[in-house]
Structures are given as structure tokens and as C-alpha cells.
Amino acid sequence: MASEIAIDHREKALALLKADADKITKLIQVQMDNLTMPQCPLYEEVLDTQMFGLSREIDFAVRLDLIEEKEGKAILDTLEREMSALHEAFTKK
């Protein structure tokens, strides 16, 4: 029973972290599509703040042993690749 609860918490933690990463991706896409140039200081500040917040969430989940460190790194790596792709697509417009 206890191991089932632990697995459930781990699955929920991972799902929440991935959802937060998706929100950041959507925020970036909206900014690039409608609002701001990637070189804009406000854009960079928002992005830095969001990425820092997510990295702290991931660190917290790792320290609680809810996710593996490699899972957290994979979330951040995926998000960074998506951001690069969005930035590249925007600059090609």
C-alpha cells in the first residue's frame, strides 16, 4: 500500500512538472507569435524567471525523492530544445 502511494506521488509530481514546462513553452510561443521580440529585455526576464522557477520545482521534487534527477534534467533539456526551436522559427519569419 505504501509503495502504491509513493508511486502515485511520483507520477503526480512528474505530471505537474511536465505541465509547468508546457505552460512555459506556450508562454514563449504566445510572446513570439504576438507580443515581443526574443531580444526584448522583458521577454528575457519573464523567460529567466519561469525557467528558474521550474528548475527550483524540479530540485525540490528530486530532494523529496519524487522524481529522479535525470527525469528533472530531461524536462529542462526538452524545454530548452523547444525554446530554441521556437526562437529559430521566429527569427526565420
Coordinates of N, CA and C in Angstrom, one line a residue:
M1 N 0.8 -1.2 0.0 CA 0.0 0.0 0.0 C 0.9 1.3 0.0
A2 N 1.9 1.3 0.9 CA 2.8 2.5 0.9 C 3.5 2.7 -0.4
S3 N 3.9 1.6 -1.0 CA 4.7 1.8 -2.3 C 3.7 2.3 -3.4
E4 N 2.4 1.9 -3.3 CA 1.5 2.4 -4.3 C 1.3 3.9 -4.1
I5 N 1.2 4.3 -2.9 CA 1.1 5.8 -2.6 C 2.3 6.5 -3.1
A6 N 3.5 6.0 -2.8 CA 4.7 6.6 -3.3 C 4.8 6.7 -4.8
I7 N 4.4 5.7 -5.5 CA 4.3 5.7 -7.0 C 3.3 6.7 -7.5
D8 N 2.2 6.8 -6.8 CA 1.2 7.8 -7.2 C 1.7 9.2 -7.0
H9 N 2.4 9.5 -5.9 CA 3.0 10.8 -5.7 C 4.1 11.1 -6.7
R10 N 4.9 10.1 -7.1 CA 5.9 10.3 -8.1 C 5.3 10.6 -9.5
E11 N 4.2 9.9 -9.8 CA 3.5 10.1 -11.1 C 2.9 11.5 -11.1
K12 N 2.3 11.9 -10.0 CA 1.7 13.2 -9.9 C 2.8 14.3 -10.0
A13 N 3.9 14.2 -9.3 CA 4.9 15.1 -9.3 C 5.5 15.3 -10.8
L14 N 5.7 14.2 -11.4 CA 6.2 14.3 -12.8 C 5.2 14.9 -13.7
A15 N 4.0 14.6 -13.6 CA 2.9 15.2 -14.4 C 2.8 16.7 -14.2
L16 N 2.9 17.1 -12.9 CA 2.8 18.5 -12.6 C 4.0 19.3 -13.2
L17 N 5.2 18.7 -13.1 CA 6.4 19.4 -13.6 C 6.3 19.5 -15.2
K18 N 5.9 18.4 -15.8 CA 5.7 18.5 -17.3 C 4.7 19.5 -17.7
A19 N 3.6 19.6 -16.9 CA 2.6 20.6 -17.2 C 3.1 22.0 -17.1
D20 N 3.9 22.2 -16.0 CA 4.6 23.6 -15.9 C 5.5 23.9 -17.0
A21 N 6.2 22.9 -17.5 CA 7.1 23.1 -18.6 C 6.3 23.4 -19.9
D22 N 5.2 22.7 -20.1 CA 4.3 23.0 -21.2 C 3.8 24.4 -21.1
K23 N 3.4 24.9 -19.9 CA 3.0 26.3 -19.8 C 4.0 27.3 -20.2
I24 N 5.3 27.0 -19.9 CA 6.4 27.9 -20.3 C 6.5 27.9 -21.8
T25 N 6.4 26.7 -22.4 CA 6.5 26.6 -23.8 C 5.4 27.5 -24.5
K26 N 4.2 27.3 -24.0 CA 3.1 28.1 -24.6 C 3.2 29.6 -24.4
L27 N 3.8 30.0 -23.2 CA 4.0 31.4 -22.9 C 5.0 31.9 -24.0
I28 N 6.1 31.2 -24.2 CA 7.1 31.6 -25.2 C 6.5 31.7 -26.6
Q29 N 5.7 30.8 -26.9 CA 5.1 30.8 -28.3 C 4.2 32.0 -28.4
V30 N 3.4 32.3 -27.4 CA 2.4 33.4 -27.5 C 3.2 34.7 -27.6
Q31 N 4.3 34.8 -26.8 CA 5.1 36.0 -26.9 C 5.7 36.2 -28.3
M32 N 6.2 35.1 -28.8 CA 6.9 35.2 -30.1 C 5.9 35.4 -31.2
D33 N 4.7 34.8 -31.1 CA 3.7 35.0 -32.2 C 3.1 36.4 -32.2
N34 N 2.9 36.9 -30.9 CA 2.0 38.1 -30.9 C 2.6 39.3 -30.2
L35 N 3.5 39.2 -29.3 CA 3.9 40.3 -28.5 C 5.3 40.8 -28.6
T36 N 6.3 40.0 -28.5 CA 7.6 40.5 -28.2 C 8.7 39.9 -29.0
M37 N 9.7 40.6 -29.3 CA 10.9 40.1 -30.0 C 11.7 39.3 -28.9
P38 N 12.4 38.2 -29.3 CA 13.2 37.5 -28.4 C 14.3 38.3 -27.7
Q39 N 14.7 39.4 -28.3 CA 15.8 40.2 -27.7 C 15.3 41.2 -26.7
C40 N 14.0 41.3 -26.6 CA 13.4 42.2 -25.6 C 13.7 41.8 -24.2
P41 N 14.2 42.8 -23.4 CA 14.6 42.5 -22.0 C 13.4 42.0 -21.2
L42 N 12.2 42.4 -21.4 CA 11.0 41.9 -20.7 C 10.8 40.4 -21.0
Y43 N 10.9 40.1 -22.3 CA 10.8 38.7 -22.7 C 11.9 37.8 -22.0
E44 N 13.1 38.3 -22.0 CA 14.2 37.5 -21.4 C 14.0 37.4 -19.9
E45 N 13.5 38.5 -19.3 CA 13.2 38.4 -17.8 C 12.1 37.4 -17.5
V46 N 11.1 37.4 -18.2 CA 10.0 36.5 -18.0 C 10.5 35.1 -18.2
L47 N 11.2 34.9 -19.3 CA 11.7 33.5 -19.5 C 12.6 33.1 -18.4
D48 N 13.6 33.9 -18.0 CA 14.5 33.5 -17.0 C 13.8 33.2 -15.7
T49 N 12.8 34.0 -15.3 CA 12.0 33.8 -14.1 C 11.3 32.5 -14.2
Q50 N 10.6 32.2 -15.3 CA 9.9 31.0 -15.4 C 10.8 29.7 -15.4
M51 N 11.9 29.8 -16.1 CA 12.9 28.7 -16.1 C 13.5 28.5 -14.7
F52 N 13.8 29.6 -14.0 CA 14.3 29.5 -12.7 C 13.3 28.8 -11.8
G53 N 12.1 29.2 -11.8 CA 11.0 28.7 -11.0 C 10.8 27.2 -11.3
L54 N 10.8 26.8 -12.5 CA 10.7 25.4 -12.9 C 11.9 24.6 -12.3
S55 N 13.1 25.1 -12.5 CA 14.3 24.4 -12.0 C 14.2 24.2 -10.5
R56 N 13.7 25.2 -9.8 CA 13.6 25.1 -8.3 C 12.5 24.0 -8.0
E57 N 11.4 24.0 -8.7 CA 10.4 22.9 -8.5 C 11.0 21.6 -8.7
I58 N 11.8 21.4 -9.8 CA 12.4 20.1 -10.1 C 13.4 19.8 -9.0
D59 N 14.2 20.7 -8.6 CA 15.1 20.4 -7.5 C 14.4 20.0 -6.2
F60 N 13.3 20.6 -5.9 CA 12.5 20.3 -4.7 C 12.0 18.8 -4.9
A61 N 11.4 18.5 -6.0 CA 10.9 17.2 -6.3 C 12.0 16.1 -6.2
V62 N 13.2 16.4 -6.7 CA 14.3 15.5 -6.6 C 14.7 15.3 -5.1
R63 N 14.8 16.4 -4.4 CA 15.2 16.3 -3.0 C 14.2 15.5 -2.1
L64 N 12.9 15.6 -2.5 CA 11.9 14.8 -1.9 C 11.8 13.3 -2.4
D65 N 12.7 13.0 -3.3 CA 12.7 11.7 -3.9 C 11.4 11.4 -4.7
L66 N 10.8 12.4 -5.2 CA 9.6 12.2 -6.0 C 9.9 11.9 -7.5
I67 N 11.0 12.4 -7.9 CA 11.5 12.1 -9.3 C 13.0 11.9 -9.2
E68 N 13.5 11.2 -10.3 CA 14.9 11.1 -10.4 C 15.6 12.3 -10.9
E69 N 16.8 12.6 -10.6 CA 17.5 13.8 -11.1 C 17.5 13.8 -12.6
K70 N 17.7 12.6 -13.2 CA 17.8 12.5 -14.7 C 16.4 12.9 -15.3
E71 N 15.3 12.6 -14.6 CA 14.0 12.9 -15.2 C 13.8 14.5 -15.2
G72 N 14.3 15.1 -14.1 CA 14.2 16.6 -14.0 C 15.1 17.2 -15.1
K73 N 16.3 16.7 -15.3 CA 17.2 17.2 -16.3 C 16.5 17.0 -17.7
A74 N 15.9 15.9 -17.9 CA 15.2 15.7 -19.2 C 14.1 16.7 -19.4
I75 N 13.4 17.0 -18.4 CA 12.3 18.0 -18.6 C 12.9 19.4 -19.0
L76 N 14.0 19.8 -18.3 CA 14.6 21.1 -18.6 C 15.3 21.0 -20.0
D77 N 15.9 19.9 -20.4 CA 16.5 19.8 -21.7 C 15.5 19.9 -22.8
T78 N 14.4 19.2 -22.6 CA 13.3 19.2 -23.6 C 12.8 20.6 -23.8
L79 N 12.6 21.3 -22.7 CA 12.1 22.7 -22.7 C 13.1 23.6 -23.4
E80 N 14.3 23.4 -23.1 CA 15.3 24.3 -23.8 C 15.4 24.0 -25.3
R81 N 15.2 22.7 -25.7 CA 15.2 22.4 -27.1 C 14.0 23.1 -27.8
E82 N 12.8 23.0 -27.1 CA 11.6 23.6 -27.6 C 11.8 25.1 -27.8
M83 N 12.4 25.7 -26.8 CA 12.6 27.2 -26.8 C 13.5 27.5 -28.0
S84 N 14.6 26.7 -28.2 CA 15.5 27.0 -29.3 C 14.8 26.9 -30.6
A85 N 13.9 25.9 -30.7 CA 13.2 25.7 -32.0 C 12.2 26.8 -32.2
L86 N 11.5 27.3 -31.2 CA 10.6 28.4 -31.3 C 11.4 29.7 -31.7
H87 N 12.5 29.9 -31.0 CA 13.3 31.1 -31.3 C 13.8 31.1 -32.8
E88 N 14.2 29.9 -33.2 CA 14.7 29.8 -34.6 C 13.6 30.0 -35.6
A89 N 12.4 29.5 -35.3 CA 11.3 29.7 -36.2 C 10.9 31.1 -36.2
F90 N 10.9 31.8 -35.1 CA 10.6 33.2 -35.0 C 11.6 34.1 -35.8
T91 N 12.8 33.8 -35.7 CA 13.8 34.6 -36.4 C 13.8 34.3 -37.9
K92 N 13.2 33.2 -38.4 CA 13.2 32.9 -39.8 C 12.0 33.6 -40.4
K93 N 11.0 34.2 -39.6 CA 9.8 34.8 -40.2 C 10.2 36.0 -41.0

